[in-house]
GROMACS .gro file of C-alpha atoms in nm:
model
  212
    1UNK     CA    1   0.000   0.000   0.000
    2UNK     CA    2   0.274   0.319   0.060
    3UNK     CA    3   0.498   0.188  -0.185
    4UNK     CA    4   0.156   0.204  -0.466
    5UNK     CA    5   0.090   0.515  -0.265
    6UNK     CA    6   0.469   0.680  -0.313
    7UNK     CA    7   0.436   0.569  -0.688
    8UNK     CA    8   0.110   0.760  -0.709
    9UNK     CA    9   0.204   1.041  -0.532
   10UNK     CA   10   0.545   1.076  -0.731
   11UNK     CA   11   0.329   1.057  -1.074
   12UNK     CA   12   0.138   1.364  -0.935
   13UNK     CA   13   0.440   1.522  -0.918
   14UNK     CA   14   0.554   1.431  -1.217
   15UNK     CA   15   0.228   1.551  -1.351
   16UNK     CA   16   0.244   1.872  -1.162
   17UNK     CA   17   0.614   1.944  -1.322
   18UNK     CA   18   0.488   1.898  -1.651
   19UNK     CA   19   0.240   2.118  -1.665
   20UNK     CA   20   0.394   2.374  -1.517
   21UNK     CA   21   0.661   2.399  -1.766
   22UNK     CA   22   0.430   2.354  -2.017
   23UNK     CA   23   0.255   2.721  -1.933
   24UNK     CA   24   0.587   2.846  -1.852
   25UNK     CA   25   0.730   2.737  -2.226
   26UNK     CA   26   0.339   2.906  -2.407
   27UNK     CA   27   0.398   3.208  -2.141
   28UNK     CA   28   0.010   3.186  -2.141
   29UNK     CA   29  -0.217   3.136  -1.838
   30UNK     CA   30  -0.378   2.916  -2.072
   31UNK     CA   31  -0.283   2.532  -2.058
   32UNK     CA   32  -0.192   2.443  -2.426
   33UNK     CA   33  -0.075   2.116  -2.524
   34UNK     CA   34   0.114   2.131  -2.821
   35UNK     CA   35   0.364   1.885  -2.969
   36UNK     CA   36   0.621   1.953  -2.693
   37UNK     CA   37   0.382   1.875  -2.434
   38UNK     CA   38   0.280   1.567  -2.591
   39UNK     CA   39   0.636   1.433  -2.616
   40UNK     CA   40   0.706   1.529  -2.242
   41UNK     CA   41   0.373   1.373  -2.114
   42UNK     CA   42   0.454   1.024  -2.354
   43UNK     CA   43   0.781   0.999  -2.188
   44UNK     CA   44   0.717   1.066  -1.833
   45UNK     CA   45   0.453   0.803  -1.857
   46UNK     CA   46   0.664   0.513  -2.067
   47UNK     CA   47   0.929   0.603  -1.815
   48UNK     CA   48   0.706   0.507  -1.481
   49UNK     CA   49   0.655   0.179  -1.704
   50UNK     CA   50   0.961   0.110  -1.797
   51UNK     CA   51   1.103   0.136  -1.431
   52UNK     CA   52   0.859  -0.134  -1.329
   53UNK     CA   53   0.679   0.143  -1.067
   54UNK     CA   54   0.319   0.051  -1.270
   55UNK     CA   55   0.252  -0.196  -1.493
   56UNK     CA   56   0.009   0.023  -1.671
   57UNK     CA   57  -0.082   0.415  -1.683
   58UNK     CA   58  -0.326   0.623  -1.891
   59UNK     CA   59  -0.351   1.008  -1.881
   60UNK     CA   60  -0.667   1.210  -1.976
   61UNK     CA   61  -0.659   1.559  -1.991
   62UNK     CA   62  -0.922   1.822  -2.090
   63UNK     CA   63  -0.879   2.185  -2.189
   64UNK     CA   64  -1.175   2.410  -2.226
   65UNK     CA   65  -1.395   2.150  -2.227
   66UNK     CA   66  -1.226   1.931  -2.524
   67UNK     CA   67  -1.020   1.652  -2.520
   68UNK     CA   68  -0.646   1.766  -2.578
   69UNK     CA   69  -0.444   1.440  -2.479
   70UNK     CA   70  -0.501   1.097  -2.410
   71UNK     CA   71  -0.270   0.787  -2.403
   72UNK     CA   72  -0.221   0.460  -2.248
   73UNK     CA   73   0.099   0.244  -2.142
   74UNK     CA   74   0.226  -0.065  -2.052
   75UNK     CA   75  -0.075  -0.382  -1.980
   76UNK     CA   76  -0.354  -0.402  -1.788
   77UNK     CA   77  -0.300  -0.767  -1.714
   78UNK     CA   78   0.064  -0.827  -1.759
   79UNK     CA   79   0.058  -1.224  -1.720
   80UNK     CA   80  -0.196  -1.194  -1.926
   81UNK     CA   81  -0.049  -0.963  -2.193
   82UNK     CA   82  -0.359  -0.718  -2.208
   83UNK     CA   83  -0.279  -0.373  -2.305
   84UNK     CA   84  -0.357  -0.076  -2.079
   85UNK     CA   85  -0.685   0.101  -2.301
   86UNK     CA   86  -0.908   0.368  -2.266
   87UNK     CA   87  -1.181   0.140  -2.177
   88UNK     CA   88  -0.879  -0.044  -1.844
   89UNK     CA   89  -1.140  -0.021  -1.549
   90UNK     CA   90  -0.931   0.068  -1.253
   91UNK     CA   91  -0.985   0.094  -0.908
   92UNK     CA   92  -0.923   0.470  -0.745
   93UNK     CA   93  -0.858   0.556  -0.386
   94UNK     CA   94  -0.950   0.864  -0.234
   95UNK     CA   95  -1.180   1.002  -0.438
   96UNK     CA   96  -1.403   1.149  -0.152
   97UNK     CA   97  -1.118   1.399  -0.107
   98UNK     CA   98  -1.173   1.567  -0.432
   99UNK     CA   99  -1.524   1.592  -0.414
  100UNK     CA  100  -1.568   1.712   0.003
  101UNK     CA  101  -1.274   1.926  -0.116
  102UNK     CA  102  -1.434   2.104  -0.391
  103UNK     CA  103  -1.748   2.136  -0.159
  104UNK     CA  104  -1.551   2.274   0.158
  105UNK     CA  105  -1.367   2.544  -0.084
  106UNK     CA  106  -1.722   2.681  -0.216
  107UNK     CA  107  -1.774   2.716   0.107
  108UNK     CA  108  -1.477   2.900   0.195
  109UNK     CA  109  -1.529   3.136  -0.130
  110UNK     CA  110  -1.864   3.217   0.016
  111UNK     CA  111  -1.695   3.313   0.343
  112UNK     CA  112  -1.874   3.027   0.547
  113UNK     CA  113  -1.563   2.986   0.773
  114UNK     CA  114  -1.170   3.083   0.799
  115UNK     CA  115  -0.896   2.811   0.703
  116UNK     CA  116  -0.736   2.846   1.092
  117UNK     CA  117  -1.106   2.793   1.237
  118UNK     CA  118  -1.050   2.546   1.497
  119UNK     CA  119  -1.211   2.188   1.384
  120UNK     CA  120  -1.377   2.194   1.720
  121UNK     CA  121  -1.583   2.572   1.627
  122UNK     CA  122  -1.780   2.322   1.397
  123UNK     CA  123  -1.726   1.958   1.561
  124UNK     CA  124  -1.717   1.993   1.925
  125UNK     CA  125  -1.633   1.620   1.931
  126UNK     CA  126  -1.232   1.716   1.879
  127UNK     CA  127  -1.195   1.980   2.185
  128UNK     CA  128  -0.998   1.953   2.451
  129UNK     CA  129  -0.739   1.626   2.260
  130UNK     CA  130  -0.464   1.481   2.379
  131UNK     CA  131  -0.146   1.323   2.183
  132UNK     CA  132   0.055   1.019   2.248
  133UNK     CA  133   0.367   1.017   2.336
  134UNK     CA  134   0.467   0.661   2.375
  135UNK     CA  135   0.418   0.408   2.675
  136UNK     CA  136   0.528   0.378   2.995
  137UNK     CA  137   0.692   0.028   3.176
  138UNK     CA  138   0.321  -0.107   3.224
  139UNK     CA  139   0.213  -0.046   2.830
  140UNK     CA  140  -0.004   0.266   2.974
  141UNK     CA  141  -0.033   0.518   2.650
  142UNK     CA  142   0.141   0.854   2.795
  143UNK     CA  143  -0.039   1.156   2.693
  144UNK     CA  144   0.010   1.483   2.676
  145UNK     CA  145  -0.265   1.790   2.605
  146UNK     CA  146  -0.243   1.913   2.232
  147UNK     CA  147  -0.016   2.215   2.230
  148UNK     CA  148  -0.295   2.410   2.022
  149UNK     CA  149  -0.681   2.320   1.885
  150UNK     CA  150  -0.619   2.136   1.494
  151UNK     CA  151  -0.725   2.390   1.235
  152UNK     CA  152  -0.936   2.312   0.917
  153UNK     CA  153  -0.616   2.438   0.736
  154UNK     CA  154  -0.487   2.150   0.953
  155UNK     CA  155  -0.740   1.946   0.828
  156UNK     CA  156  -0.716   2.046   0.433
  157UNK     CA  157  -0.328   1.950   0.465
  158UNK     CA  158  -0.332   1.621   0.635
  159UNK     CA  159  -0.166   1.777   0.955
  160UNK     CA  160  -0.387   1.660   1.204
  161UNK     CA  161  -0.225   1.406   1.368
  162UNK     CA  162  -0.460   1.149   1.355
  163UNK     CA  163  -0.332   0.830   1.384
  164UNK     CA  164  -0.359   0.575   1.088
  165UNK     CA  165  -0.121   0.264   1.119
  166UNK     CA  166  -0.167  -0.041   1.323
  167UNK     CA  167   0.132  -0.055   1.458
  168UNK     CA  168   0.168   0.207   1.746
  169UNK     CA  169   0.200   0.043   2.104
  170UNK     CA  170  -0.101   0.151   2.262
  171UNK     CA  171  -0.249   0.364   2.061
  172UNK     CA  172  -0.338   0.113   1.762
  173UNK     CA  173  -0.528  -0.102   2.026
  174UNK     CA  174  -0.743   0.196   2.098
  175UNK     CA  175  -0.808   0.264   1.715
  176UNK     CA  176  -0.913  -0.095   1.678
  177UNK     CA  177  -1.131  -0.088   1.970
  178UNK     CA  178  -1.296   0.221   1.871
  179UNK     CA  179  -1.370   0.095   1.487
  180UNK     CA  180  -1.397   0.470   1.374
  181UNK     CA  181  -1.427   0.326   1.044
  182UNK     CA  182  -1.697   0.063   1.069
  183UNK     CA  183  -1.980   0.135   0.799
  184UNK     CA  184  -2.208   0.080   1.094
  185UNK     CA  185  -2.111   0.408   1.205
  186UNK     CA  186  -2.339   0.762   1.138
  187UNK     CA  187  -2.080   1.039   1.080
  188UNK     CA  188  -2.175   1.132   1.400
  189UNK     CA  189  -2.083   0.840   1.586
  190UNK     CA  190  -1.728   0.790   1.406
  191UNK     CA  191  -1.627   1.151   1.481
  192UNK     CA  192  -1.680   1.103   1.870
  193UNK     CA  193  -1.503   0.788   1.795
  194UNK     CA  194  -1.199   0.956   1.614
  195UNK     CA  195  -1.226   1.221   1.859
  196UNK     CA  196  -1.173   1.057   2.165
  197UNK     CA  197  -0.909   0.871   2.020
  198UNK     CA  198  -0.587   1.062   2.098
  199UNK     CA  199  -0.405   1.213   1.839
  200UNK     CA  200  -0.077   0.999   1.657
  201UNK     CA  201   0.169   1.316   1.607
  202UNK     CA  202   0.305   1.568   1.828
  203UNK     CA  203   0.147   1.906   1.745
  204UNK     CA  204   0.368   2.225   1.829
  205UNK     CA  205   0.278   2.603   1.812
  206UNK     CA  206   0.411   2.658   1.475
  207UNK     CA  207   0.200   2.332   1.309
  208UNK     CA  208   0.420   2.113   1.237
  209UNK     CA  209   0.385   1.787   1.291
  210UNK     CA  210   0.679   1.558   1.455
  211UNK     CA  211   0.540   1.197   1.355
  212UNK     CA  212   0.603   0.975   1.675
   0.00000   0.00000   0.00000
């Protein structure tokens, strides 16, 4: 899972790079992919192949609502020898993010709240949190109070601290116990749940996060 996650986050990048330099090179704020940019994209793409990071990738991109690139690499099935298509079906994590994204930034354009609101202004479940700091001789989780209230900045940049891996002494026990993420839970119900679970990451005035 982090080492698909690394390779998906690095082809964002890689994405990001090109078209930036792509507006750079037209020195126009709009996108244009010309014959440059279609050489650039081929190659990053064949490259993430060719280093074995993906078996297959496809890139679609739109520009003023039109269809200005499209191309697919490497197999869908490589035992099987099937090409990667247009038509590959493909499974796609975290696509709520994009979508409760969009929503909370048209709500943030219409001046519904400020990005350093604290999360707990508009979910009182997450006042007053604490953050692990390890265990003692006994296995007891030490905890200490959060040094400042998580923002929804905090919350837009995946600083929050809240704990994820199963793993941490302690700490993972509680997550498992709690089952924030059980389908049987309202949205209600799994935010007390995540919010009396104590935070994974050191929080410090300044808002960075020290992962423990």
């Amino acid at each position: 899972m982090i080492k698909s996650l690394k390779s998906l986050l690095s082809i964002s990048i890689g994405f990001a790079i090109l078209l930036s330099s792509c507006t750079k090179q037209e020195e126009t704020s709009d996108f244009i992919v010309n014959e440059g940019a279609v050489a650039r994209l081929d190659s990053t793409l064949q490259a993430y192949v060719n280093s074995g990071n993906v078996a297959g990738i496809s890139a679609l991109i739109y520009g003023k609502d039109q269809e200005v690139y499209f191309n697919a690499f490497g197999f869908a099935n490589k035992e099987k020898n099937i090409p990667m298509d247009r038509n590959t079906i493909v499974q796609i994590y975290s696509m709520t993010k994009p979508i409760t994204g969009t929503s909370l930034m048209t709500l943030y354009e219409e001046g519904k709240f400020h990005l350093d609101d604290p999360l707990e202004k508009y979910a009182p479940e997450f006042a007053n949190m604490k953050v692990y700091q390890g265990v003692d001789e006994n296995g007891k989780m030490i905890l200490v109070d959060a040094e400042r209230p998580v923002t929804i900045r905090d919350i837009t940049r995946h600083t929050a601290g809240f704990p994820n891996r199963d793993n941490i002494p302690g700490l993972s026990d509680v997550m498992k116990e709690k089952d924030a993420r059980s389908y049987e839970n309202t949205l209600t119900v799994m935010a007390e749940k995540i919010g009396s679970t104590p935070y994974g990451f050191n929080q410090v005035p300044n808002g960075n996060m020290v992962n423990l």
